[in-house]
Coordinates of C-alpha atoms and ligand atoms in Angstrom, one line a residue:
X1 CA -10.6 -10.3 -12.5
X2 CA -8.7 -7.8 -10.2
X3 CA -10.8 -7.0 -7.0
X4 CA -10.4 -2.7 -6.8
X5 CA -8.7 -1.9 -3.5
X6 CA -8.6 1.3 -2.0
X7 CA -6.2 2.1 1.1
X8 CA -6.1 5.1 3.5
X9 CA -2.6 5.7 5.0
X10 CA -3.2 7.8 7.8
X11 CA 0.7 8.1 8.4
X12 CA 1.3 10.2 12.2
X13 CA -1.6 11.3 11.8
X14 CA -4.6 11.2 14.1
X15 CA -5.3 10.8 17.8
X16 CA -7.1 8.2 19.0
X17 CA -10.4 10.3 19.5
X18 CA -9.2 10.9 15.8
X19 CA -9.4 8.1 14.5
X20 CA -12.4 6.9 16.2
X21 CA -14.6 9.4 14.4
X22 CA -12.9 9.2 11.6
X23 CA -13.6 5.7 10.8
X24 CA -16.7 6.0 11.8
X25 CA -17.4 8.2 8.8
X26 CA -15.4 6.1 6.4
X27 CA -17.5 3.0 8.3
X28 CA -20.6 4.4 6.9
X29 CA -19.7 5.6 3.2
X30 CA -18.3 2.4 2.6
X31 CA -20.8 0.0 3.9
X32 CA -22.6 -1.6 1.1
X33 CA -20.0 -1.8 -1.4
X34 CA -19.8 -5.2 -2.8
X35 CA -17.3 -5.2 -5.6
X36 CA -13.9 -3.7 -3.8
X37 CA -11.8 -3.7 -0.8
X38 CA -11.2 -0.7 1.4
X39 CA -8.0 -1.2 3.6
X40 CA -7.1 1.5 6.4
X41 CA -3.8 1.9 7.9
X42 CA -4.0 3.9 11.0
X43 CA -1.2 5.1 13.5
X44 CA 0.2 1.8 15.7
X45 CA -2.0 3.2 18.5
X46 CA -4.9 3.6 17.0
X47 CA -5.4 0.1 15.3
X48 CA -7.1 -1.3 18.6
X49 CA -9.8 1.4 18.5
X50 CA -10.2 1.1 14.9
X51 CA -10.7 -2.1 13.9
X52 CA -12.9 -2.0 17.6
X53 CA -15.3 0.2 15.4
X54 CA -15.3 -2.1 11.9
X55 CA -15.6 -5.3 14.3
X56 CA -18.7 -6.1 12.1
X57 CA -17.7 -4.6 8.6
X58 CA -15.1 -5.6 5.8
X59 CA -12.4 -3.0 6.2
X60 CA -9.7 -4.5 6.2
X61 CA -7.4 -3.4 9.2
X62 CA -3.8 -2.5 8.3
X63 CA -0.3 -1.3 10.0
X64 CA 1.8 1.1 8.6
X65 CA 5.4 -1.2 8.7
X66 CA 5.5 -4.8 11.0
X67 CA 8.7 -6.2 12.3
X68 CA 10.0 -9.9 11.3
X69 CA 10.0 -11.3 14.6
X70 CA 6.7 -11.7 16.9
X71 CA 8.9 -10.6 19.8
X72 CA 12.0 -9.5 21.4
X73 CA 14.1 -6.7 22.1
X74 CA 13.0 -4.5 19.4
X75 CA 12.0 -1.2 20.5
X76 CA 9.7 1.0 18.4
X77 CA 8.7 -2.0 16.9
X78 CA 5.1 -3.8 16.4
X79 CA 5.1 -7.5 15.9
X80 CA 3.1 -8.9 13.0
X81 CA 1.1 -11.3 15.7
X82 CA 0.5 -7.9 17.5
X83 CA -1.2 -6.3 14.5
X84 CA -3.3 -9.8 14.6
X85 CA -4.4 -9.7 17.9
X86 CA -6.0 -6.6 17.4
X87 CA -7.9 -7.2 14.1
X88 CA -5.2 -6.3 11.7
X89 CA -4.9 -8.2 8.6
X90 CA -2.4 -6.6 6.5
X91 CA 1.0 -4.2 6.5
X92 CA 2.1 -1.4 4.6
X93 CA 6.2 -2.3 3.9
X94 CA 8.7 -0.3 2.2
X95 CA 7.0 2.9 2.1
X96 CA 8.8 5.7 0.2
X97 CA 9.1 7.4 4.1
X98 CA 10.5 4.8 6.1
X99 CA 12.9 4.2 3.1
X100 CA 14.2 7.9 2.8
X101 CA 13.5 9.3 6.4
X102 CA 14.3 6.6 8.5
X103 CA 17.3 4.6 5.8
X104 CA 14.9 1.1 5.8
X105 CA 16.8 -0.8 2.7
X106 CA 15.6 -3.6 0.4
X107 CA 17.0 -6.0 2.5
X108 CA 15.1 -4.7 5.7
X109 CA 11.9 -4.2 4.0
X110 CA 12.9 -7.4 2.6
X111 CA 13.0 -9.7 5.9
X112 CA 9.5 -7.5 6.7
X113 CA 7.4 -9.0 4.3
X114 CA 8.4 -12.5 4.5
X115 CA 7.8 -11.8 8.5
X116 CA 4.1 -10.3 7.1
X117 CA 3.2 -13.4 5.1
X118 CA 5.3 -15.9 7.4
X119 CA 2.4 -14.9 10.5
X120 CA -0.2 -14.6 7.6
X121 CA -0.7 -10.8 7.0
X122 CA -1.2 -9.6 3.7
X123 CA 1.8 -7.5 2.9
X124 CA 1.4 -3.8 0.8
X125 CA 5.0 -4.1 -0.5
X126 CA 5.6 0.1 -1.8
X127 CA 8.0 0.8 -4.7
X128 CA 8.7 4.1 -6.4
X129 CA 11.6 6.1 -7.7
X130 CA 12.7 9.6 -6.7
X131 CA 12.4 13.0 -9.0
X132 CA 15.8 12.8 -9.5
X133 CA 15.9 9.4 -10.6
X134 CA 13.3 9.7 -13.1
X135 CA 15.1 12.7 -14.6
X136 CA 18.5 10.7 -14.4
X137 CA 15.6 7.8 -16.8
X138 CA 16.7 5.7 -14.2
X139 CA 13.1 4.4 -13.2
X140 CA 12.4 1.1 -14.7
X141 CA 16.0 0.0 -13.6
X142 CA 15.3 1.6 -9.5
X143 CA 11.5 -0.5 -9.6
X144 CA 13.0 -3.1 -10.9
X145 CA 15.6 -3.2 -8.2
X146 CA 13.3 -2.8 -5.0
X147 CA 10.6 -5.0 -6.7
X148 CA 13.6 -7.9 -7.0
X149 CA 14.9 -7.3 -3.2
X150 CA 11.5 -7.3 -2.1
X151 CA 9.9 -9.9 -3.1
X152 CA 13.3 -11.9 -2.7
X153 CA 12.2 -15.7 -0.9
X154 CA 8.3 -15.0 -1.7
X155 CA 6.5 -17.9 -3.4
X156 CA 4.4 -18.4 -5.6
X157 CA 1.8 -19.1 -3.3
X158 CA 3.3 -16.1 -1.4
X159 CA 1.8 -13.7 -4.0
X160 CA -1.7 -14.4 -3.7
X161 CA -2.2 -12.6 -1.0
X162 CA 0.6 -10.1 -1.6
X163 CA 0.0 -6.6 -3.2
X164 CA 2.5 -4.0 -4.7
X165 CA 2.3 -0.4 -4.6
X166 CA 3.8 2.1 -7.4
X167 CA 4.1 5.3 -5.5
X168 CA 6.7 7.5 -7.5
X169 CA 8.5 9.7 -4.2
X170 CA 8.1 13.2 -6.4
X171 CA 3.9 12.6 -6.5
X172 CA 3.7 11.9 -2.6
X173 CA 2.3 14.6 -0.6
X174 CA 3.3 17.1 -3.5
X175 CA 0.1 17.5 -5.0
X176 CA 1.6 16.2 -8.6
X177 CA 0.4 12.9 -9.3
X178 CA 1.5 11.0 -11.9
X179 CA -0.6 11.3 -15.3
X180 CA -2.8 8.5 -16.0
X181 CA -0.1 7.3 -18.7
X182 CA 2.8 7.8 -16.7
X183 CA 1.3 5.5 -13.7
X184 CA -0.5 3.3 -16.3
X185 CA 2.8 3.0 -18.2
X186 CA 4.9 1.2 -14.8
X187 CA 2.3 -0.9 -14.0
X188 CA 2.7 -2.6 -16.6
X189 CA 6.3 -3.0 -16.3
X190 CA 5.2 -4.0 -13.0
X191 CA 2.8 -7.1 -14.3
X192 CA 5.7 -8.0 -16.8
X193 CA 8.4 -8.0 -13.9
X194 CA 6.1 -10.2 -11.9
X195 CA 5.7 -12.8 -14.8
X196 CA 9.2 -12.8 -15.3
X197 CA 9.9 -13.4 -11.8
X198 CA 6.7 -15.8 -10.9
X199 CA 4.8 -17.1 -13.7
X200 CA 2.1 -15.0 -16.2
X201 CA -0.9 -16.5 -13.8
X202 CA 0.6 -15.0 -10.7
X203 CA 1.3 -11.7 -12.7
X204 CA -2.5 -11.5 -13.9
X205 CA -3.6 -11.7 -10.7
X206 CA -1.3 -9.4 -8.2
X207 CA -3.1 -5.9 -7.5
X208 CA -0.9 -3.2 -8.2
X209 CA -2.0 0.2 -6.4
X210 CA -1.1 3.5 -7.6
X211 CA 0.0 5.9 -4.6
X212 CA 0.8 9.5 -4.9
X213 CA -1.7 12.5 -4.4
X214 CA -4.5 10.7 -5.3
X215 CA -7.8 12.6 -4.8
X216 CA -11.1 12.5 -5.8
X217 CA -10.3 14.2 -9.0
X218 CA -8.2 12.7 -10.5
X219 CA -9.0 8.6 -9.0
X220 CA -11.6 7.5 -12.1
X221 CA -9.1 8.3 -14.9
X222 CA -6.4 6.6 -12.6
X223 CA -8.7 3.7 -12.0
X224 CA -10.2 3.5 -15.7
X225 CA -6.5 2.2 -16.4
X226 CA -5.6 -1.6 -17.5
X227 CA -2.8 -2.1 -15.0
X228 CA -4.5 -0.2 -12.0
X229 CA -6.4 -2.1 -9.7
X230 CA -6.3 0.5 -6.5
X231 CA -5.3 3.4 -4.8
X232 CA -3.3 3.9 -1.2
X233 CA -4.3 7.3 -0.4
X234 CA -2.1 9.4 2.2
X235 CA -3.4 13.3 2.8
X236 CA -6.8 12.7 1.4
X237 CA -7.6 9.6 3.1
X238 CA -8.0 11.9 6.2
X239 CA -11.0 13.6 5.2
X240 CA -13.7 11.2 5.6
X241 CA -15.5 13.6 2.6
X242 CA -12.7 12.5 0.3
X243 CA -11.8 9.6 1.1
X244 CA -15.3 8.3 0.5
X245 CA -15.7 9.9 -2.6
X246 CA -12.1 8.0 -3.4
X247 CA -13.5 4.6 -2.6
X248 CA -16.5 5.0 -4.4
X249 CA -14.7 5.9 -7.4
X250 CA -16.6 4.6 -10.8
Ligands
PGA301 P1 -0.4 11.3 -0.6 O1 0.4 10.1 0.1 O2 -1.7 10.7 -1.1 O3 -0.6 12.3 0.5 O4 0.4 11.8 -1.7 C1 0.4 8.8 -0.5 C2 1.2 7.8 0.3 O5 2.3 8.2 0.8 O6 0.9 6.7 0.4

């Protein structure tokens, strides 16, 4: 049995006054919630102040991207033992924006999440094709392709505490999410890539989020689907109203 897990991406959004109130909505609406995981991702500069807040709940405390190494000369970087030392757990990798804004390619994202799971963060590891690329029917062939580089040197072992994100680039921030059989559709060509790859076990038990203007209208049929064990929520995450509404989908 797949534990639900529902993740806010705040992205560059929110100051840290922002974010303090912020969570402390979400802190509220989600306490008491026994059967799933709610995961927030806040700006770098914000983590401190979050996870300062949720020091006696289970949110789990997330960064947005980690570097490989735990230090160095690497500016604009954060350092996966960083992200520890202030209550992080996990790290969003490979998101659809650091791909196509700032050129991060499989083999980056690549040495990121064996630096996540090498200083024991739970890596978010986001796949998902372009508008243009789905058109072209090119989909299953681009997933298969970043989920391959990604997950290239991960073990076996690696994957229980790894999770993958479908976030097709055409549904982010557009407002057009994915229908429930579209989404429902690659995740399982997700589960069947990951028993190929690994072993049926390892396949069964991998969450697989769905990313891509999820809302609270649209997150029970998205949930109510085989293959769709979560949600990583950008724009609607930031209002605590719908955010909690997400999380306590039914
Ligand atoms: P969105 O973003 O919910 O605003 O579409 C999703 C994401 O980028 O993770």
């Amino acid at each position: 049995m797949r534990r639900p897990l529902l993740a806010g991406n705040w992205k560059m959004h929110t100051t840290v006054l922002d974010a303090y109130l912020l969570v402390a909505e979400i802190g509220k609406c989600s306490a008491g919630l026994k059967d799933r995981d709610v995961l927030l991702a806040p700006p770098y500069i914000a983590l401190h102040a979050v996870s300062s807040v949720l020091h006696d709940s289970d949110i789990i405390v997330a960064s947005q991207n980690v570097c490989w190494e735990e230090n160095g000369a690497f500016t604009g970087e954060i350092s996966p033992t960083m992200v520890k030392a202030v209550g992080g757990t996990a790290a969003i990798i490979g998101h659809s924006e650091r791909r196509q804004i700032f050129h991060e390619d499989d083999e980056m994202i690549n040495k990121r999440l064996r630096g996540a799971l090498k200083f024991g963060l739970m890596p978010i590891l986001c796949i998902g094709e372009t508008l243009e690329e789905r058109e072209g029917e090119n989909t299953f062939a681009i997933l298969e392709g970043q989920l391959r580089k990604g997950l290239a040197g991960a073990s076996s072992e690696d994957m229980g505490r790894t999770v993958i994100a479908y976030e097709p680039v055409w549904a982010i921030g557009t407002g057009k999410t994915a229908t429930k059989e579209q989404a429902q559709e690659v995740h399982a060509f997700i589960r069947k890539l990951l028993a190929e790859i690994f072993e049926k076990d390892i396949a069964d038990s991998v969450r697989i989020l769905y990313g891509g203007s999820v809302k609270p209208d649209n997150v029970d049929e998205l949930m109510a689907q085989p293959d769709i064990d979560g949600a990583l929520v950008g724009g609607a995450a930031l209002d605590a109203e719908s955010f909690c509404r997400i999380i306590n989908f039914t």
